[in-house]
Amino acid sequence: MASTSDIRNGLCIKYNHDIYKIIEFLHVKPGKGPAFVRTKLKSLTNGKVLENTFSAGHKIDDIRVETQTFQFLYNEGDQYHFMNTESYEQITLEKKILDAPELLKEGTLVMVQINTETDMPLSVDMPASIVLEVTYAEPGVKGNTATNATKPAKVETGASVNVPLFINEGDKIKIDTATGSYMERVKE
């Protein structure tokens, strides 16, 4: 049993007969009245996100989780296959449990949180950023870089990312997996 002071990003809790992962939280101490915690919870069974407010000191049921490193192998439709890097055991996860499945490249290492009571995978934490090659981008127009103009580009995983005008096909770019946005061009 935990309380609202233990709330942090990534904490898995039982709430309303379901398992949720806290993806955002904010401790609020208004000038008048009791303190409270405003949270965004993501259901680990159906992927829905809901907002909830807990009053200060509220007891919450946390779930014991174990984090293990898995390597992404391949996907078949909405089924994504991963392999444990220590035991070589393979698991299959649904697309809805993943935060950014369109950015997953074969061989990417991810952290999978597993419920220790039921041995069920709860969520997949992607690396903070990932480097992907641009497979299609409209050619940039010379001299049109004074503004922060962007253009859509396709990367090797099939995802579409808005990039600056100077990015061309074949360039490798770093993408923030949390927002799916362009970070920088990578020179190799």
mmCIF file of C-alpha atoms in Angstrom:
data_model
loop_
_atom_site.group_PDB
_atom_site.id
_atom_site.type_symbol
_atom_site.label_atom_id
_atom_site.label_comp_id
_atom_site.label_asym_id
_atom_site.label_seq_id
_atom_site.Cartn_x
_atom_site.Cartn_y
_atom_site.Cartn_z
ATOM 1 C CA MET A 1 0.000 0.000 0.000
ATOM 2 C CA ALA A 2 1.427 3.369 -1.030
ATOM 3 C CA SER A 3 0.230 6.927 -0.571
ATOM 4 C CA THR A 4 0.080 9.965 -2.851
ATOM 5 C CA SER A 5 3.590 11.024 -1.750
ATOM 6 C CA ASP A 6 4.948 7.883 -3.501
ATOM 7 C CA ILE A 7 3.435 8.828 -6.888
ATOM 8 C CA ARG A 8 6.013 9.091 -9.678
ATOM 9 C CA ASN A 9 6.087 8.615 -13.452
ATOM 10 C CA GLY A 10 6.025 4.940 -14.387
ATOM 11 C CA LEU A 11 4.405 3.748 -11.137
ATOM 12 C CA CYS A 12 1.874 0.962 -11.783
ATOM 13 C CA ILE A 13 -1.245 0.976 -9.598
ATOM 14 C CA LYS A 14 -4.555 -0.857 -9.231
ATOM 15 C CA TYR A 15 -7.430 1.574 -9.688
ATOM 16 C CA ASN A 16 -11.107 0.951 -10.564
ATOM 17 C CA HIS A 17 -10.537 -2.819 -11.042
ATOM 18 C CA ASP A 18 -7.845 -2.215 -13.675
ATOM 19 C CA ILE A 19 -4.065 -1.722 -13.804
ATOM 20 C CA TYR A 20 -2.843 1.774 -14.681
ATOM 21 C CA LYS A 21 0.569 3.332 -15.230
ATOM 22 C CA ILE A 22 1.101 6.924 -14.119
ATOM 23 C CA ILE A 23 2.359 8.885 -17.131
ATOM 24 C CA GLU A 24 2.089 12.394 -15.673
ATOM 25 C CA PHE A 25 1.535 13.864 -12.220
ATOM 26 C CA LEU A 26 1.519 17.216 -10.462
ATOM 27 C CA HIS A 27 1.450 17.908 -6.708
ATOM 28 C CA VAL A 28 -0.837 20.918 -6.122
ATOM 29 C CA LYS A 29 -0.907 22.925 -2.882
ATOM 30 C CA PRO A 30 -3.605 25.559 -3.241
ATOM 31 C CA GLY A 31 -3.614 28.572 -0.927
ATOM 32 C CA LYS A 32 -6.977 27.465 0.406
ATOM 33 C CA GLY A 33 -7.995 23.884 1.114
ATOM 34 C CA PRO A 34 -6.077 20.601 1.228
ATOM 35 C CA ALA A 35 -3.269 19.580 -1.135
ATOM 36 C CA PHE A 36 -3.944 17.083 -3.929
ATOM 37 C CA VAL A 37 -2.191 15.231 -6.742
ATOM 38 C CA ARG A 38 -3.428 15.600 -10.335
ATOM 39 C CA THR A 39 -2.475 12.563 -12.447
ATOM 40 C CA LYS A 40 -2.779 11.137 -15.954
ATOM 41 C CA LEU A 41 -3.207 7.366 -15.880
ATOM 42 C CA LYS A 42 -2.831 4.993 -18.843
ATOM 43 C CA SER A 43 -4.675 1.699 -18.689
ATOM 44 C CA LEU A 44 -2.300 -1.192 -19.329
ATOM 45 C CA THR A 45 -5.113 -3.454 -20.521
ATOM 46 C CA ASN A 46 -6.838 -1.243 -23.113
ATOM 47 C CA GLY A 47 -4.459 1.732 -23.567
ATOM 48 C CA LYS A 48 -7.012 4.417 -22.596
ATOM 49 C CA VAL A 49 -5.710 7.519 -20.821
ATOM 50 C CA LEU A 50 -7.726 9.149 -18.064
ATOM 51 C CA GLU A 51 -7.132 12.040 -15.705
ATOM 52 C CA ASN A 52 -7.699 11.617 -11.980
ATOM 53 C CA THR A 53 -7.165 13.693 -8.857
ATOM 54 C CA PHE A 54 -6.097 12.063 -5.591
ATOM 55 C CA SER A 55 -6.396 13.990 -2.320
ATOM 56 C CA ALA A 56 -3.169 14.251 -0.267
ATOM 57 C CA GLY A 57 -2.537 11.169 1.860
ATOM 58 C CA HIS A 58 -4.895 8.987 -0.224
ATOM 59 C CA LYS A 59 -3.858 5.319 -0.140
ATOM 60 C CA ILE A 60 -3.199 3.678 -3.510
ATOM 61 C CA ASP A 61 -2.589 0.020 -4.376
ATOM 62 C CA ASP A 62 0.774 -0.175 -6.095
ATOM 63 C CA ILE A 63 1.868 -3.257 -8.021
ATOM 64 C CA ARG A 64 5.278 -4.866 -7.670
ATOM 65 C CA VAL A 65 6.952 -4.786 -11.053
ATOM 66 C CA GLU A 66 10.243 -6.116 -12.314
ATOM 67 C CA THR A 67 12.031 -4.489 -15.240
ATOM 68 C CA GLN A 68 13.808 -6.685 -17.776
ATOM 69 C CA THR A 69 15.657 -5.885 -20.998
ATOM 70 C CA PHE A 70 14.091 -7.241 -24.184
ATOM 71 C CA GLN A 71 15.126 -6.927 -27.825
ATOM 72 C CA PHE A 72 12.513 -6.164 -30.487
ATOM 73 C CA LEU A 73 12.560 -8.894 -33.144
ATOM 74 C CA TYR A 74 9.705 -8.257 -35.600
ATOM 75 C CA ASN A 75 5.980 -7.591 -35.856
ATOM 76 C CA GLU A 76 3.109 -9.407 -37.561
ATOM 77 C CA GLY A 77 0.204 -6.972 -37.880
ATOM 78 C CA ASP A 78 -0.654 -5.899 -34.318
ATOM 79 C CA GLN A 79 1.534 -8.599 -32.725
ATOM 80 C CA TYR A 80 5.029 -7.454 -31.677
ATOM 81 C CA HIS A 81 7.653 -10.092 -30.823
ATOM 82 C CA PHE A 82 10.390 -9.490 -28.242
ATOM 83 C CA MET A 83 13.223 -11.638 -26.849
ATOM 84 C CA ASN A 84 14.611 -11.492 -23.305
ATOM 85 C CA THR A 85 18.331 -10.660 -23.622
ATOM 86 C CA GLU A 86 19.281 -12.879 -20.649
ATOM 87 C CA SER A 87 17.095 -15.993 -20.939
ATOM 88 C CA TYR A 88 16.368 -15.748 -24.732
ATOM 89 C CA GLU A 89 12.688 -16.382 -23.916
ATOM 90 C CA GLN A 90 10.333 -14.781 -26.454
ATOM 91 C CA ILE A 91 7.120 -12.898 -25.711
ATOM 92 C CA THR A 92 4.428 -11.425 -27.951
ATOM 93 C CA LEU A 93 2.765 -8.122 -27.077
ATOM 94 C CA GLU A 94 -0.204 -6.266 -28.534
ATOM 95 C CA LYS A 95 0.391 -2.988 -30.396
ATOM 96 C CA LYS A 96 -1.850 -1.072 -27.950
ATOM 97 C CA ILE A 97 0.522 -1.744 -25.003
ATOM 98 C CA LEU A 98 3.405 0.022 -26.820
ATOM 99 C CA ASP A 99 3.899 3.794 -26.576
ATOM 100 C CA ALA A 100 5.500 4.368 -30.006
ATOM 101 C CA PRO A 101 5.294 1.159 -32.064
ATOM 102 C CA GLU A 102 5.837 3.014 -35.357
ATOM 103 C CA LEU A 103 9.375 3.960 -34.207
ATOM 104 C CA LEU A 104 10.459 0.416 -33.272
ATOM 105 C CA LYS A 105 13.345 -0.831 -35.406
ATOM 106 C CA GLU A 106 14.412 -4.470 -35.424
ATOM 107 C CA GLY A 107 17.107 -5.038 -32.803
ATOM 108 C CA THR A 108 16.058 -2.109 -30.572
ATOM 109 C CA LEU A 109 16.515 -2.772 -26.847
ATOM 110 C CA VAL A 110 13.520 -1.869 -24.680
ATOM 111 C CA MET A 111 12.711 -2.197 -20.974
ATOM 112 C CA VAL A 112 9.618 -4.318 -20.270
ATOM 113 C CA GLN A 113 7.872 -3.989 -16.908
ATOM 114 C CA ILE A 114 6.489 -7.324 -15.723
ATOM 115 C CA ASN A 115 3.922 -7.817 -12.927
ATOM 116 C CA THR A 116 5.727 -10.072 -10.414
ATOM 117 C CA GLU A 117 2.448 -11.576 -9.134
ATOM 118 C CA THR A 118 1.140 -12.805 -12.501
ATOM 119 C CA ASP A 119 4.306 -12.679 -14.698
ATOM 120 C CA MET A 120 2.312 -10.639 -17.235
ATOM 121 C CA PRO A 121 4.067 -7.860 -19.202
ATOM 122 C CA LEU A 122 2.554 -4.498 -18.219
ATOM 123 C CA SER A 123 4.317 -1.865 -20.304
ATOM 124 C CA VAL A 124 7.242 -1.266 -22.626
ATOM 125 C CA ASP A 125 9.630 1.637 -22.044
ATOM 126 C CA MET A 126 11.349 2.744 -25.238
ATOM 127 C CA PRO A 127 14.800 4.335 -25.207
ATOM 128 C CA ALA A 128 14.628 8.152 -24.843
ATOM 129 C CA SER A 129 15.665 8.616 -28.466
ATOM 130 C CA ILE A 130 16.234 6.453 -31.512
ATOM 131 C CA VAL A 131 18.317 6.972 -34.664
ATOM 132 C CA LEU A 132 16.529 6.150 -37.925
ATOM 133 C CA GLU A 133 17.352 6.650 -41.600
ATOM 134 C CA VAL A 134 15.160 8.869 -43.762
ATOM 135 C CA THR A 135 13.808 6.808 -46.683
ATOM 136 C CA TYR A 136 11.756 9.534 -48.358
ATOM 137 C CA ALA A 137 11.785 13.333 -48.105
ATOM 138 C CA GLU A 138 10.903 16.081 -50.553
ATOM 139 C CA PRO A 139 14.031 17.920 -51.704
ATOM 140 C CA GLY A 140 14.742 21.107 -49.743
ATOM 141 C CA VAL A 141 14.641 24.473 -51.486
ATOM 142 C CA LYS A 142 17.912 26.394 -51.176
ATOM 143 C CA GLY A 143 17.601 29.656 -49.245
ATOM 144 C CA ASN A 144 14.325 28.682 -47.592
ATOM 145 C CA THR A 145 15.828 28.013 -44.156
ATOM 146 C CA ALA A 146 15.351 31.401 -42.475
ATOM 147 C CA THR A 147 12.172 30.232 -40.761
ATOM 148 C CA ASN A 148 11.536 27.131 -38.696
ATOM 149 C CA ALA A 149 9.747 25.502 -41.625
ATOM 150 C CA THR A 150 9.375 21.718 -41.604
ATOM 151 C CA LYS A 151 8.380 19.041 -44.086
ATOM 152 C CA PRO A 152 7.131 15.471 -43.594
ATOM 153 C CA ALA A 153 9.686 12.698 -44.054
ATOM 154 C CA LYS A 154 9.320 8.912 -43.986
ATOM 155 C CA VAL A 155 11.815 6.931 -41.895
ATOM 156 C CA GLU A 156 12.901 3.301 -42.291
ATOM 157 C CA THR A 157 10.219 1.994 -39.896
ATOM 158 C CA GLY A 158 7.441 3.567 -41.989
ATOM 159 C CA ALA A 159 6.660 6.388 -39.536
ATOM 160 C CA SER A 160 6.219 9.958 -40.741
ATOM 161 C CA VAL A 161 8.182 12.666 -38.894
ATOM 162 C CA ASN A 162 8.262 16.434 -39.462
ATOM 163 C CA VAL A 163 11.875 17.460 -40.142
ATOM 164 C CA PRO A 164 13.655 20.710 -41.085
ATOM 165 C CA LEU A 165 13.934 21.526 -44.802
ATOM 166 C CA PHE A 166 17.658 20.630 -45.009
ATOM 167 C CA ILE A 167 17.070 16.915 -44.264
ATOM 168 C CA ASN A 168 17.377 14.670 -47.352
ATOM 169 C CA GLU A 169 16.879 11.000 -48.188
ATOM 170 C CA GLY A 170 19.594 8.812 -46.682
ATOM 171 C CA ASP A 171 20.245 11.142 -43.704
ATOM 172 C CA LYS A 172 20.135 9.599 -40.254
ATOM 173 C CA ILE A 173 18.075 11.542 -37.743
ATOM 174 C CA LYS A 174 17.551 11.256 -33.996
ATOM 175 C CA ILE A 175 13.888 11.099 -32.935
ATOM 176 C CA ASP A 176 12.459 11.677 -29.447
ATOM 177 C CA THR A 177 10.391 8.537 -28.742
ATOM 178 C CA ALA A 178 8.139 10.264 -26.182
ATOM 179 C CA THR A 179 6.850 12.897 -28.623
ATOM 180 C CA GLY A 180 7.801 11.349 -31.981
ATOM 181 C CA SER A 181 9.504 14.584 -32.990
ATOM 182 C CA TYR A 182 12.792 15.333 -34.762
ATOM 183 C CA MET A 183 15.761 16.137 -32.467
ATOM 184 C CA GLU A 184 18.868 16.387 -34.652
ATOM 185 C CA ARG A 185 20.699 15.048 -37.695
ATOM 186 C CA VAL A 186 23.272 12.363 -36.881
ATOM 187 C CA LYS A 187 26.613 12.338 -38.743
ATOM 188 C CA GLU A 188 28.299 8.959 -39.080
#
